[in-house]
Amino acid sequence: MRIEPTMNDMTQTPEMLIAAMCARARAAGAILAQASDEQKVRALMLAAQALREATPAICAANARDMENAAANGLSPAMLDRLRLDEARIESTAAGVEQVARLTNPLGEIIEETVRPNGMTLQRVRVPLGTIGIIYESRPNVTADAAALCLRAGNAAILRGGSEAVESNRAIHAAMAQGIGSAGLPVDAVQLVPTTDRAAVGALLRAAGMIDLIVPRGGKSLVARVQEEARVPVLAHLDGINHSYVHSSADPDMARALVVNAKMRRTGICGATETVLIDTGFPDAASIVKALIEAGCAVRGDAAVCALDPRVSPASDEDWDTEYLDAIVSIAMVDGLDDALAHIAAHASHHTDAIIAEDAPAAERFLNAVDSAIVMWNASTQFADGGEFGLGAEIGISTGRLHARGPVALEGLTTYKWVVRGTGQTRP
Amino acid sequence: MRIEPTMNDMTQTPEMLIAAMCARARAAGAILAQASDEQKVRALMLAAQALREATPAICAANARDMENAAANGLSPAMLDRLRLDEARIESTAAGVEQVARLTNPLGEIIEETVRPNGMTLQRVRVPLGTIGIIYESRPNVTADAAALCLRAGNAAILRGGSEAVESNRAIHAAMAQGIGSAGLPVDAVQLVPTTDRAAVGALLRAAGMIDLIVPRGGKSLVARVQEEARVPVLAHLDGINHSYVHSSADPDMARALVVNAKMRRTGICGATETVLIDTGFPDAASIVKALIEAGCAVRGDAAVCALDPRVSPASDEDWDTEYLDAIVSIAMVDGLDDALAHIAAHASHHTDAIIAEDAPAAERFLNAVDSAIVMWNASTQFADGGEFGLGAEIGISTGRLHARGPVALEGLTTYKWVVRGTGQTRP
């Protein structure tokens, strides 16, 4: 039995710690599931207020994290993600209030039937259960994820990055204060008290005790979670997204969409990484030119290299690379079937778009491409829960079960069958 | 590298075999997903016809299985499950036709919105992908499961029990004939060609290649699948179901419901295994008596033992036991809260019922019990996809993600987001 010196109780293994937290989460979840929506909304409004009031304490905790992180040589990008200030805390509090304003997902009657024997059947939306969130760097996830889980009636177990431990504790304390003040169990949102990596392993193996794990962070975190988890995981590893310029595309629209899809923000998962241009599209060179002029490095196949001397040759790997940077790979394709074959071979099933005036071609694309999000004449950068009108999202899933694409409150619920009879026995 | 002598190709490992089958399934699934519903319906009608025409060949194959099974000392119950005759083959063919008559689940627009920028968003129901079915004994599953998967646009990989290998091959050949005659890819339904148990392990570990595994069989099979699987599993291990007789229950209705819930068929997963009788219910003895007179062995707590000398004392284990037999455990509980606590501690989250005239008490029970199916004044024996009006079911799930309770065609689908714009770029 390993002794973990970072634990509260020195005799606890990570497995014992997680099992105890899961048991408390289950008990809190049972209370949450029966609590009124008004009470949950009130808890979130009070939590937002507590966050604002705790701003000095959160900033002080964050300063300690920043100091350690700088001493540990974290990259400037990581430091920026970690950093909190008054504006960021205000934005986090406002985010919690936004979740409080979303439509209550619980209690919805998804389906209702009356059987020939008079029994009525309803499928009713209920909380999913206990949700584990494993995240890195950005301490605001402590509040965002907790708020979404709570509003959907779920207990949350949060495991933030070791670099943000002080900030997460301060934010968690404010959330717990709001939840407790509203008369809900503070165990509804628990923060794993140790930075021991073994606790992550214990969370990932807590089958039957945790209903869903959502990793929020870089690729190595998501890959580890997907590899090790013995509980269901909601995530996407890659966003290798395509924008396909069909021969019928309007040249001006195609140029504007491709530049926006690639360059608006290159670091988000909805950014286009590969552009496919139909050999029948008359204006390929202008698309390449527009991307280069927008500051994008272009890697192309032989045909694309021939269009502009500034294009460098793409390697085989480029077609399977999520750059998350101002780099794009471009291939010429010979018609819709060729585009579909390229996408089937290389897409990560996140978001893929066609730009076309030919409606039947576009509908064929929308039907045939097997991705969480398919688009016609729109920028792949719209792949986002907020842009889809879902309010805050817990993440985007490229998995096929339960929830696909942007996942918001509804994805954090399940249903049960409610049968009401008048004494019916089965013949 | 292990050499499997039972493989078609002597150099193939089980992993290579399963990977090759999964690749063929993906290719077939892509075609199925684009095929019209009419074509799938036609494939199922032709498959039913092929099953009927193959009756002599299927019976002959089954006779060889039965001979081997008898030589291997299979139990009479197992032999009965394995046995096929003309009537059972006709019933299997009729089941395939029934699936052909269900409503097409694909293409349904689950949700549709127009964003302020004019983009339209639809969530559209699409096939789930590749589904693995691992089953035992009953060869009719080869046809039932294949039909459900196919109608929902999914490719199926079937792995039947070694005792039914010849029967399964004969049934599979008929299904393949129907599918091929309708112009659909025969790889849409593949049967694992080896009885090597390592092939099951390879299926369970085929993450990314198989989207869902459905085990159909006894507890040891389901337990192994749930334990080993690295792909999502849809199943239930136990049906430890409760019928709670509230103090307000109508005595005649309570007696009739409890006897039906326990004794109509004791071997199905919806059978009641534990009866909870409220101390405020005036007629507990008559319920105990009715069960005993219906041929049920009653194990009770001290209070129940005191009601009837024929009751034997229940052990702690009894409250966690799925008898699947004419045995019941009965406890007296002190009010609704006590009943809810017993159910929370012992239920397998399958089906639990309250018998009550007091509507607020019943509604509290329906709300508070966290099971896939909750019932008021109805027999737990109704826990069945057919009885719920879903048509054929692939199984009943006590998991919380994706699909819960009886799972039919809709549970074998997922959705994608379809976005249609007119050139919108994200600001």
Coordinates of N, CA, C and O in Angstrom, one line a residue, chain B residues 262 273-276 288 291-292 296-305 308 310-319 321-323 325-332:
Chain B
K262 N -43.5 -11.3 -9.6 CA -42.6 -12.3 -9.2 C -42.7 -13.6 -10.0 O -41.7 -14.1 -10.5
E273 N -37.6 -9.4 -7.5 CA -36.8 -10.4 -6.7 C -37.0 -10.1 -5.2 O -36.9 -10.9 -4.4
T274 N -37.3 -8.8 -4.9 CA -37.5 -8.4 -3.5 C -38.8 -7.6 -3.4 O -39.1 -6.7 -4.2
V275 N -39.7 -8.0 -2.4 CA -40.9 -7.3 -2.1 C -40.7 -6.5 -0.8 O -40.2 -7.1 0.2
L276 N -41.0 -5.2 -0.9 CA -40.9 -4.4 0.4 C -42.4 -4.1 0.8 O -43.2 -3.7 -0.1
V288 N -47.9 -12.5 1.5 CA -47.0 -13.6 1.7 C -47.7 -14.9 1.4 O -47.2 -15.8 0.6
L291 N -48.1 -15.5 -2.4 CA -46.9 -15.9 -3.1 C -46.6 -17.3 -2.8 O -46.2 -18.1 -3.8
I292 N -46.7 -17.8 -1.6 CA -46.5 -19.2 -1.3 C -47.4 -20.1 -2.0 O -47.0 -21.1 -2.6
C296 N -44.1 -20.0 -4.7 CA -42.9 -19.3 -4.5 C -42.3 -19.5 -3.1 O -43.1 -19.5 -2.1
A297 N -41.1 -19.8 -3.0 CA -40.4 -19.9 -1.7 C -40.1 -18.5 -1.2 O -39.6 -17.6 -1.9
V298 N -40.5 -18.2 0.1 CA -40.4 -16.9 0.6 C -39.3 -16.8 1.7 O -39.3 -17.7 2.6
R299 N -38.4 -15.9 1.5 CA -37.4 -15.6 2.6 C -37.6 -14.2 3.1 O -37.7 -13.3 2.3
G300 N -37.8 -14.2 4.4 CA -38.2 -12.9 5.0 C -37.3 -12.4 6.1 O -36.5 -13.2 6.7
D301 N -37.5 -11.1 6.5 CA -36.9 -10.7 7.7 C -37.7 -11.1 8.9 O -38.7 -11.9 8.7
A302 N -37.3 -10.8 10.1 CA -38.0 -11.4 11.3 C -39.5 -11.1 11.3 O -40.3 -12.0 11.5
A303 N -39.8 -9.8 10.9 CA -41.3 -9.5 10.9 C -42.1 -10.3 9.9 O -43.2 -10.7 10.1
V304 N -41.5 -10.6 8.7 CA -42.1 -11.4 7.7 C -42.2 -12.9 8.1 O -43.2 -13.5 8.0
C305 N -41.1 -13.4 8.8 CA -41.1 -14.7 9.3 C -42.3 -14.9 10.3 O -42.9 -16.0 10.4
D308 N -45.9 -15.9 8.8 CA -46.3 -17.2 8.2 C -45.2 -18.2 8.6 O -44.0 -17.9 8.3
R310 N -44.3 -20.7 7.1 CA -43.6 -21.2 5.9 C -42.5 -20.3 5.4 O -41.8 -20.7 4.4
V311 N -42.4 -19.2 5.9 CA -41.3 -18.2 5.5 C -40.0 -18.6 6.2 O -40.0 -18.9 7.4
S312 N -38.9 -18.7 5.4 CA -37.6 -19.0 6.0 C -36.9 -17.7 6.2 O -37.1 -16.7 5.4
P313 N -36.0 -17.6 7.1 CA -35.3 -16.4 7.4 C -34.3 -16.0 6.2 O -33.6 -16.9 5.7
A314 N -34.4 -14.7 5.8 CA -33.5 -14.3 4.8 C -32.1 -14.0 5.4 O -32.0 -13.5 6.5
S315 N -31.1 -14.2 4.6 CA -29.7 -13.8 5.0 C -29.4 -12.5 4.4 O -30.1 -12.0 3.5
D316 N -28.3 -11.9 4.8 CA -27.9 -10.6 4.2 C -27.8 -10.6 2.7 O -28.1 -9.7 2.0
E317 N -27.3 -11.8 2.2 CA -27.1 -11.9 0.8 C -28.4 -11.9 0.0 O -28.4 -11.5 -1.2
D318 N -29.5 -12.3 0.6 CA -30.7 -12.4 -0.1 C -31.1 -11.0 -0.7 O -31.7 -11.0 -1.8
W319 N -30.8 -10.0 0.0 CA -31.3 -8.6 -0.5 C -30.5 -8.2 -1.7 O -30.9 -7.2 -2.4
T321 N -29.6 -10.6 -4.2 CA -29.6 -11.7 -5.0 C -30.7 -11.6 -6.1 O -31.8 -11.3 -5.8
E322 N -30.3 -11.9 -7.3 CA -31.3 -12.1 -8.4 C -31.5 -13.6 -8.6 O -30.7 -14.3 -9.1
Y323 N -32.7 -14.0 -8.1 CA -32.9 -15.5 -8.0 C -33.2 -16.0 -9.4 O -32.7 -17.1 -9.7
D325 N -35.8 -17.3 -10.2 CA -36.4 -18.6 -9.8 C -37.6 -18.2 -9.0 O -37.8 -17.1 -8.6
A326 N -38.3 -19.3 -8.6 CA -39.5 -19.1 -7.7 C -39.1 -18.9 -6.3 O -39.5 -19.7 -5.4
I327 N -38.3 -17.9 -6.0 CA -37.9 -17.5 -4.7 C -38.0 -16.0 -4.6 O -37.7 -15.3 -5.6
V328 N -38.4 -15.5 -3.4 CA -38.5 -14.1 -3.3 C -38.0 -13.7 -1.9 O -38.1 -14.5 -0.9
S329 N -37.4 -12.6 -1.8 CA -37.1 -12.0 -0.4 C -38.1 -10.9 -0.1 O -38.5 -10.1 -1.0
I330 N -38.5 -10.9 1.1 CA -39.5 -9.9 1.5 C -39.1 -9.2 2.8 O -38.7 -9.9 3.8
A331 N -39.1 -7.9 2.8 CA -38.7 -7.1 4.0 C -39.9 -6.2 4.4 O -40.6 -5.7 3.5
M332 N -40.1 -6.0 5.7 CA -41.0 -5.0 6.1 C -40.2 -3.7 6.2 O -39.1 -3.7 6.7

